[in-house]
Tab-separated table of C-alpha atoms in Angstrom:
chain	number	residue	atom	x	y	z
A	1	PHE	CA	58.283	76.451	71.083
A	2	LEU	CA	59.698	78.244	67.987
A	3	ASP	CA	56.352	78.038	66.062
A	4	ALA	CA	54.420	79.527	68.965
A	5	LEU	CA	56.837	82.524	68.866
A	6	GLY	CA	55.667	83.493	65.448
A	7	ASN	CA	58.117	86.278	64.448
A	8	LYS	CA	61.262	85.200	62.615
A	9	LYS	CA	63.583	87.268	64.930
A	10	ARG	CA	61.994	85.963	68.064
A	11	ARG	CA	62.698	82.398	66.786
A	12	ILE	CA	66.417	83.364	66.630
A	13	TRP	CA	66.704	85.136	69.985
A	14	ALA	CA	64.614	82.891	72.179
A	15	PRO	CA	66.876	79.734	71.699
A	16	LEU	CA	70.034	81.889	72.327
A	17	TYR	CA	68.459	83.229	75.497
A	18	VAL	CA	67.461	79.870	76.695
A	19	GLN	CA	70.860	78.579	75.931
A	20	GLY	CA	72.453	81.425	78.011
A	21	LEU	CA	70.228	80.530	81.093
A	22	ILE	CA	71.327	76.837	80.897
A	23	LEU	CA	75.075	77.411	80.230
A	24	PRO	CA	77.290	77.837	83.263
A	25	GLY	CA	77.710	81.443	84.661
A	26	ASP	CA	77.699	83.219	87.986
A	27	ARG	CA	75.226	85.913	86.625
A	28	LYS	CA	72.558	85.499	84.182
A	29	SER	CA	71.265	88.945	83.610
A	30	MET	CA	70.390	89.894	80.019
A	31	ASP	CA	73.793	91.562	79.352
A	32	ARG	CA	75.784	88.672	80.782
A	33	ILE	CA	73.721	86.167	78.770
A	34	ALA	CA	74.246	88.033	75.567
A	35	GLU	CA	78.087	88.215	76.240
A	36	ARG	CA	78.127	84.479	76.335
A	37	VAL	CA	75.888	83.481	73.456
A	38	ALA	CA	75.834	86.584	71.215
A	39	PRO	CA	78.228	89.305	72.154
A	40	GLU	CA	77.550	91.297	69.007
A	41	ASP	CA	73.960	91.189	69.415
A	42	THR	CA	73.416	92.411	73.055
A	43	GLU	CA	71.053	95.257	71.967
A	44	GLN	CA	68.699	92.802	70.197
A	45	ILE	CA	68.574	90.209	72.775
A	46	ASN	CA	67.814	92.897	75.476
A	47	HIS	CA	64.974	94.230	73.205
A	48	PHE	CA	63.615	90.822	72.603
A	49	VAL	CA	63.322	90.108	76.415
A	50	ALA	CA	62.702	93.542	78.012
A	51	ALA	CA	60.965	95.742	75.388
A	52	SER	CA	59.359	93.732	72.571
A	53	ARG	CA	55.655	92.746	72.807
A	54	TRP	CA	54.915	89.106	72.224
A	55	ASP	CA	51.995	86.999	73.386
A	56	LEU	CA	52.838	84.606	76.222
A	57	ASP	CA	49.775	82.466	75.780
A	58	PRO	CA	50.756	80.431	72.621
A	59	VAL	CA	54.162	79.698	74.297
A	60	GLU	CA	52.610	78.780	77.481
A	61	GLN	CA	50.189	76.374	75.725
A	62	VAL	CA	53.328	74.555	74.199
A	63	LEU	CA	55.074	74.476	77.607
A	64	TRP	CA	51.942	73.036	79.382
A	65	ALA	CA	51.531	70.422	76.782
A	66	LYS	CA	55.252	69.291	77.142
A	67	ALA	CA	54.846	69.326	80.871
A	68	ASP	CA	51.663	67.182	80.716
A	69	GLY	CA	53.673	64.693	78.406
A	70	MET	CA	56.469	64.489	80.865
A	71	VAL	CA	54.740	64.365	84.281
A	72	GLY	CA	50.958	64.756	83.798
A	73	GLY	CA	48.508	62.178	84.878
A	74	ASP	CA	45.937	61.323	87.572
A	75	ASP	CA	48.713	60.686	90.049
A	76	ALA	CA	50.367	64.075	89.314
A	77	VAL	CA	49.877	67.067	91.642
A	78	LEU	CA	49.529	70.669	90.874
A	79	VAL	CA	51.301	72.777	93.480
A	80	ILE	CA	50.322	76.490	93.997
A	81	ASP	CA	52.815	78.628	95.715
A	82	ASP	CA	54.836	81.979	95.324
A	83	THR	CA	58.252	82.775	95.113
A	84	ALA	CA	60.055	86.079	95.854
A	85	LEU	CA	62.715	87.895	93.873
A	86	LEU	CA	64.873	90.198	96.176
A	87	LYS	CA	65.351	93.725	94.771
A	88	LYS	CA	66.977	97.027	95.519
A	89	GLY	CA	65.070	100.276	94.915
A	90	ARG	CA	61.387	100.873	93.976
A	91	GLN	CA	61.545	101.052	90.110
A	92	SER	CA	61.159	97.267	89.239
A	93	VAL	CA	57.668	96.354	88.398
A	94	GLY	CA	55.623	94.985	91.434
A	95	VAL	CA	58.292	95.527	93.991
A	96	ALA	CA	57.284	96.283	97.619
A	97	HIS	CA	58.126	95.635	101.138
A	98	GLN	CA	56.355	92.198	101.482
A	99	TYR	CA	56.905	88.731	102.738
A	100	CYS	CA	59.801	86.926	101.290
A	101	GLY	CA	59.874	83.126	101.913
A	102	GLN	CA	63.534	83.002	100.923
A	103	ILE	CA	64.649	84.796	103.975
A	104	GLY	CA	61.446	84.129	106.190
A	105	THR	CA	60.663	87.781	106.740
A	106	LYS	CA	59.445	90.896	104.957
A	107	ALA	CA	61.897	92.543	102.440
A	108	ASN	CA	61.948	94.558	99.326
A	109	CYS	CA	60.965	92.077	96.735
A	110	GLN	CA	58.577	90.939	93.854
A	111	ALA	CA	56.402	88.097	94.335
A	112	LEU	CA	55.560	85.571	91.601
A	113	VAL	CA	52.422	83.269	92.027
A	114	SER	CA	53.585	79.866	90.736
A	115	LEU	CA	52.015	76.796	89.327
A	116	THR	CA	54.042	73.540	89.315
A	117	LEU	CA	53.054	70.188	87.890
A	118	ALA	CA	54.831	67.242	89.544
A	119	ARG	CA	54.889	63.448	89.500
A	120	ASN	CA	57.269	60.949	91.176
A	121	GLU	CA	59.128	63.968	92.571
A	122	VAL	CA	59.838	65.599	89.199
A	123	PRO	CA	58.546	69.106	89.148
A	124	VAL	CA	57.899	71.059	85.952
A	125	PRO	CA	56.820	74.724	86.335
A	126	LEU	CA	53.737	75.817	84.419
A	127	SER	CA	53.173	79.485	85.418
A	128	LEU	CA	54.876	82.462	87.114
A	129	HIS	CA	52.600	85.463	87.355
A	130	LEU	CA	53.658	88.685	89.083
A	131	TYR	CA	51.515	89.816	92.094
A	132	MET	CA	50.935	93.512	91.967
A	133	PRO	CA	50.456	95.213	95.401
A	134	GLU	CA	47.818	97.914	95.730
A	135	SER	CA	50.722	100.310	96.146
A	136	TRP	CA	51.318	99.771	92.427
A	137	THR	CA	47.696	99.356	91.112
A	138	SER	CA	46.589	102.557	92.738
A	139	ASP	CA	49.310	104.549	91.064
A	140	PRO	CA	48.758	104.937	87.342
A	141	GLU	CA	51.909	106.930	86.635
A	142	ARG	CA	54.000	104.183	88.344
A	143	MET	CA	52.154	101.423	86.440
A	144	ARG	CA	52.837	103.416	83.074
A	145	ARG	CA	56.516	103.724	83.606
A	146	ALA	CA	56.837	99.937	84.110
A	147	SER	CA	54.728	99.276	80.976
A	148	VAL	CA	52.077	97.289	82.977
A	149	PRO	CA	49.021	96.657	80.665
A	150	LYS	CA	46.012	98.883	81.230
A	151	ASP	CA	43.810	95.865	82.098
A	152	VAL	CA	45.940	94.869	85.138
A	153	VAL	CA	44.085	95.662	88.359
A	154	PHE	CA	44.727	94.542	91.991
A	155	LYS	CA	44.116	90.812	92.563
A	156	THR	CA	45.061	88.836	95.698
A	157	LYS	CA	47.528	85.970	95.162
A	158	TRP	CA	44.687	83.449	95.633
A	159	GLN	CA	42.711	85.095	92.848
A	160	ILE	CA	45.681	85.033	90.471
A	161	ALA	CA	46.148	81.396	91.451
A	162	LEU	CA	42.614	80.432	90.624
A	163	GLU	CA	42.770	82.186	87.195
A	164	GLN	CA	46.083	80.220	86.281
A	165	VAL	CA	44.558	77.036	87.500
A	166	ALA	CA	41.569	77.461	85.305
A	167	ARG	CA	43.776	78.160	82.328
A	168	VAL	CA	45.878	75.069	82.753
A	169	GLN	CA	42.727	72.965	83.395
A	170	GLN	CA	41.148	74.206	80.227
A	171	ALA	CA	44.257	73.418	78.382
A	172	GLY	CA	43.862	69.780	79.371
A	173	VAL	CA	46.790	69.526	81.733
A	174	ARG	CA	46.308	66.296	83.775
A	175	PHE	CA	46.609	66.248	87.515
A	176	GLY	CA	44.906	64.551	90.617
A	177	VAL	CA	45.378	66.779	93.446
A	178	VAL	CA	45.884	70.596	93.891
A	179	LEU	CA	48.271	71.492	96.771
A	180	ALA	CA	48.802	74.786	98.476
A	181	ASP	CA	50.259	76.126	101.752
A	182	GLY	CA	48.521	78.062	104.376
A	183	GLY	CA	49.042	81.280	102.621
A	184	TYR	CA	46.290	80.233	100.159
A	185	GLY	CA	44.522	77.630	102.189
A	186	VAL	CA	43.337	79.979	104.939
A	187	CYS	CA	41.001	81.675	102.383
A	188	ALA	CA	37.603	79.990	102.052
A	189	GLU	CA	36.974	81.691	98.744
A	190	PHE	CA	40.176	79.999	97.385
A	191	ARG	CA	39.012	76.558	98.537
A	192	GLN	CA	35.587	77.187	97.291
A	193	GLY	CA	36.966	78.237	93.886
A	194	LEU	CA	38.940	74.951	93.523
A	195	SER	CA	35.820	72.846	94.472
A	196	SER	CA	33.617	74.939	92.015
A	197	MET	CA	36.076	73.692	89.315
A	198	GLY	CA	35.527	70.110	90.323
A	199	LEU	CA	39.131	69.785	91.653
A	200	THR	CA	40.395	67.711	94.520
A	201	TRP	CA	42.673	69.694	96.868
A	202	SER	CA	44.788	69.496	99.959
A	203	VAL	CA	45.795	72.893	101.647
A	204	GLY	CA	47.368	74.118	104.607
A	205	ILE	CA	45.256	76.056	107.290
A	206	LEU	CA	45.962	77.818	110.634
A	207	LYS	CA	45.274	75.880	113.861
A	208	THR	CA	42.643	78.612	114.738
A	209	GLN	CA	40.490	77.737	111.772
A	210	MET	CA	36.909	77.085	113.119
A	211	MET	CA	34.915	73.991	112.228
A	212	TYR	CA	31.924	71.918	113.343
A	213	SER	CA	31.502	68.065	113.737
A	214	THR	CA	29.849	66.119	110.806
A	215	SER	CA	26.816	65.657	113.038
A	216	VAL	CA	25.991	69.404	113.276
A	217	GLU	CA	22.480	70.257	112.383
A	218	LEU	CA	20.681	73.608	111.548
A	219	GLY	CA	17.803	74.561	113.559
A	220	GLU	CA	15.055	77.043	113.024
A	221	PRO	CA	16.213	80.660	112.926
A	222	SER	CA	15.850	82.474	116.196
A	223	ARG	CA	13.460	85.263	116.364
A	224	GLY	CA	14.753	88.837	115.904
A	225	ARG	CA	12.884	91.786	117.227
A	226	PRO	CA	9.205	91.343	118.082
A	227	GLY	CA	7.246	90.591	114.995
A	228	ARG	CA	10.266	89.920	112.964
A	229	PRO	CA	11.178	86.306	112.008
A	230	GLY	CA	14.741	85.341	112.399
A	231	LYS	CA	17.100	85.390	109.225
A	232	HIS	CA	19.525	82.611	109.662
A	233	PRO	CA	19.435	78.989	110.867
A	234	ILE	CA	21.114	78.124	114.226
A	235	PRO	CA	23.903	75.388	114.361
A	236	SER	CA	23.193	72.702	116.909
A	237	GLU	CA	26.816	73.169	118.355
A	238	LYS	CA	29.387	75.756	118.748
A	239	PRO	CA	32.411	75.484	116.376
A	240	ILE	CA	35.879	74.628	117.663
A	241	SER	CA	39.236	75.302	116.290
A	242	ALA	CA	41.324	72.751	114.236
A	243	GLU	CA	43.702	72.459	117.135
A	244	GLN	CA	40.779	71.583	119.535
A	245	ALA	CA	39.154	69.189	117.096
A	246	ILE	CA	42.510	67.186	116.685
A	247	ALA	CA	43.050	67.169	120.438
A	248	SER	CA	39.633	65.734	120.984
A	249	LEU	CA	40.656	62.492	119.159
A	250	GLY	CA	43.195	61.771	121.894
A	251	PRO	CA	46.992	60.973	121.895
A	252	LYS	CA	46.458	57.629	120.262
A	253	ALA	CA	44.991	59.034	117.170
A	254	MET	CA	48.457	59.919	115.778
A	255	ARG	CA	49.891	57.327	113.455
A	256	MET	CA	53.341	56.978	111.937
A	257	ILE	CA	53.141	57.406	108.123
A	258	ALA	CA	55.805	56.852	105.669
A	259	TRP	CA	55.272	58.687	102.445
A	260	ARG	CA	58.333	58.314	100.309
A	261	LEU	CA	62.040	57.025	100.012
A	262	GLY	CA	64.604	59.739	100.679
A	263	THR	CA	68.403	59.801	100.541
A	264	LYS	CA	68.539	58.537	104.078
A	265	GLY	CA	65.880	55.881	104.007
A	266	MET	CA	61.935	56.158	104.142
A	267	MET	CA	60.710	59.606	105.232
A	268	HIS	CA	57.987	59.433	107.900
A	269	CYS	CA	55.961	61.520	110.244
A	270	GLU	CA	52.963	61.348	112.578
A	271	PHE	CA	49.493	62.043	111.256
A	272	ALA	CA	45.966	62.169	112.469
A	273	ALA	CA	42.727	62.725	110.466
A	274	MET	CA	39.067	63.278	110.952
A	275	ARG	CA	35.950	64.382	108.982
A	276	VAL	CA	34.671	67.902	109.912
A	277	ARG	CA	32.465	70.577	108.395
A	278	VAL	CA	34.405	73.849	107.990
A	279	ALA	CA	32.937	77.051	109.588
A	280	ASP	CA	33.174	78.795	106.218
A	281	GLY	CA	29.512	79.165	105.226
A	282	LEU	CA	27.379	82.269	105.605
A	283	GLU	CA	28.574	84.560	108.228
A	284	VAL	CA	25.439	84.956	110.478
A	285	SER	CA	27.145	87.330	113.177
A	286	LYS	CA	30.588	88.713	113.589
A	287	GLY	CA	33.150	85.815	113.305
A	288	LEU	CA	30.408	83.085	113.406
A	289	HIS	CA	29.867	81.180	110.137
A	290	LEU	CA	27.488	78.398	109.367
A	291	PRO	CA	28.867	74.892	108.492
A	292	GLY	CA	30.249	74.508	104.996
A	293	ASP	CA	31.209	71.346	103.069
A	294	GLU	CA	32.430	68.187	104.855
A	295	VAL	CA	36.109	67.694	104.358
A	296	TRP	CA	39.118	65.983	105.945
A	297	LEU	CA	40.979	67.780	108.664
A	298	VAL	CA	44.566	66.451	108.877
A	299	CYS	CA	47.095	67.153	111.457
A	300	GLU	CA	50.842	66.542	111.012
A	301	ARG	CA	53.031	66.252	114.130
A	302	ARG	CA	56.744	67.023	113.181
A	303	SER	CA	57.663	67.264	116.841
A	304	PRO	CA	55.831	67.649	120.103
A	305	ASP	CA	55.708	71.395	119.784
A	306	ASP	CA	55.409	71.681	115.913
A	307	LEU	CA	51.930	70.612	114.561
A	308	ARG	CA	50.671	71.575	111.174
A	309	TYR	CA	47.002	71.387	110.079
A	310	TYR	CA	45.476	70.927	106.753
A	311	LEU	CA	42.182	70.623	105.080
A	312	SER	CA	41.368	68.214	102.104
A	313	ASN	CA	38.322	67.444	100.020
A	314	GLN	CA	39.641	63.956	99.002
A	315	PRO	CA	37.086	61.162	99.145
A	316	ARG	CA	35.748	60.013	102.456
A	317	ARG	CA	37.114	56.626	101.834
A	318	SER	CA	40.690	58.023	101.575
A	319	SER	CA	43.298	56.361	103.843
A	320	LEU	CA	45.443	58.231	106.129
A	321	LYS	CA	48.534	57.368	103.945
A	322	THR	CA	46.710	58.713	100.924
A	323	LEU	CA	46.140	62.115	102.583
A	324	ALA	CA	49.607	62.227	104.018
A	325	THR	CA	51.365	61.388	100.867
A	326	ALA	CA	49.420	64.163	98.954
A	327	ILE	CA	50.066	66.794	101.544
A	328	LYS	CA	53.922	66.071	101.473
A	329	GLY	CA	53.982	66.227	97.768
A	330	ARG	CA	54.374	69.958	97.971
A	331	TRP	CA	58.015	70.031	98.654
A	332	VAL	CA	58.963	69.479	94.931
A	333	CYS	CA	57.716	72.922	94.106
A	334	GLU	CA	60.167	74.593	96.552
A	335	GLN	CA	62.904	72.412	95.125
A	336	GLY	CA	61.939	73.685	91.544
A	337	HIS	CA	62.054	77.228	92.625
A	338	GLN	CA	65.517	76.830	94.110
A	339	GLN	CA	66.902	75.173	90.992
A	340	MET	CA	65.425	77.866	88.679
A	341	LYS	CA	67.191	80.511	90.768
A	342	GLU	CA	70.543	78.771	91.491
A	343	GLU	CA	70.907	77.004	88.153
A	344	LEU	CA	69.148	79.274	85.673
A	345	GLY	CA	69.117	82.707	87.030
A	346	LEU	CA	65.251	83.292	87.624
A	347	ASP	CA	66.169	85.990	90.172
A	348	HIS	CA	68.884	87.571	88.073
A	349	PHE	CA	66.641	89.621	85.674
A	350	GLU	CA	67.704	93.324	85.966
A	351	GLY	CA	64.909	94.833	83.832
A	352	ARG	CA	62.187	96.863	85.250
A	353	SER	CA	59.070	96.192	82.923
A	354	TRP	CA	56.193	94.005	83.250
A	355	HIS	CA	56.698	92.429	80.005
A	356	GLY	CA	60.369	91.890	80.611
A	357	LEU	CA	60.008	90.141	83.752
A	358	HIS	CA	57.245	87.772	82.325
A	359	HIS	CA	59.220	86.921	79.291
A	360	HIS	CA	62.280	86.101	81.509
A	361	ALA	CA	60.136	83.940	83.783
A	362	LEU	CA	58.641	82.054	80.907
A	363	LEU	CA	61.980	81.361	79.214
A	364	THR	CA	63.391	80.261	82.377
A	365	MET	CA	60.521	77.824	82.815
A	366	ILE	CA	61.309	76.584	79.363
A	367	ALA	CA	64.769	76.024	80.185
A	368	PHE	CA	63.968	74.185	83.230
A	369	ALA	CA	61.504	72.060	81.296
A	370	TYR	CA	64.129	71.182	78.883
A	371	LEU	CA	66.577	70.040	81.639
A	372	GLN	CA	63.820	67.893	83.098
A	373	HIS	CA	63.309	66.367	79.810
A	374	LEU	CA	66.917	65.438	79.552
A	375	ARG	CA	66.927	64.070	83.119
A	376	LEU	CA	63.909	61.846	82.469
A	377	ARG	CA	65.323	60.577	79.224
A	378	ARG	CA	68.585	59.684	80.773
A	379	LYS	CA	66.745	57.904	83.673
A	380	LYS	CA	64.671	55.973	81.092
A	381	ASN	CA	67.703	55.028	79.133
A	382	SER	CA	69.585	53.927	82.117
């Protein structure tokens, strides 16, 4: 990591800051960290994190290589999610009244789009990138005050996620399946973007997602006005919702699947799956889309009144256990977010600038990766 930082002073302050993140302490703001590790150099540490300009990319490349060495492989998963940092006031970069998963409702917070590599229930974070609401990107003066780079424009969370996935894929990080919750999975462009990269994915969707059976056919376009040929082919059937499709399998379709050993024994739940063609092709009329690719529709029944729905482009030959195990692999990402906040102070940063927040987030990920390295080494030695 030190070589990637380049500047001699950065190679001094970065290890101290990471040390401060790891050491015990109730608050891990820049000032409190400096008090613990370099009380006479508070100003320099603050400048290094919040004000200095240094390129994240070389440091991220080292982090990704280390993460791949620890948990990368064909049996690893790449989890896309976002995590919120609760804030007061309007000055912190990217802050807005938006959904906060930490409390399950909207709140004043920053939202970071995250990528996490995991294998055998061991997560290592790869990327934390700030989502900038349109209320920010449409206000040049506000962007300037927070030192946001001039090339930053509004992007949805799923667009940010696809860009970050492309970067780690290009860097050679190894993983088998990309996982994401319904906040990303409901977007057809997101799913299609992953497919265009040649990636295997399993993502959450809404029960109202429309789809066709795999036997659907496209007929000749219906004629338009007299003398005008029809523009679009006509599906041989009407699409139905994910909820209706699973219900059509009948109650016996649900099977109990155990996916991993927990602290209280095997963890299991009921699942059902079927092949479908998602109604996410060309929109031929308002709300009506042509059939898209053939994929798996998976339903998880956690209780009689709690059913979750997913889509996956895993191979046709995949077993129900394979589908279920991949879907349930997403929980380690949430565990990683929680540990970075509770143990390392991810949400303790008090600066307001774009660069400061991303520096703090990257150094927090490095600290977490180091702790995971120690845990894996202890496990191997024991």
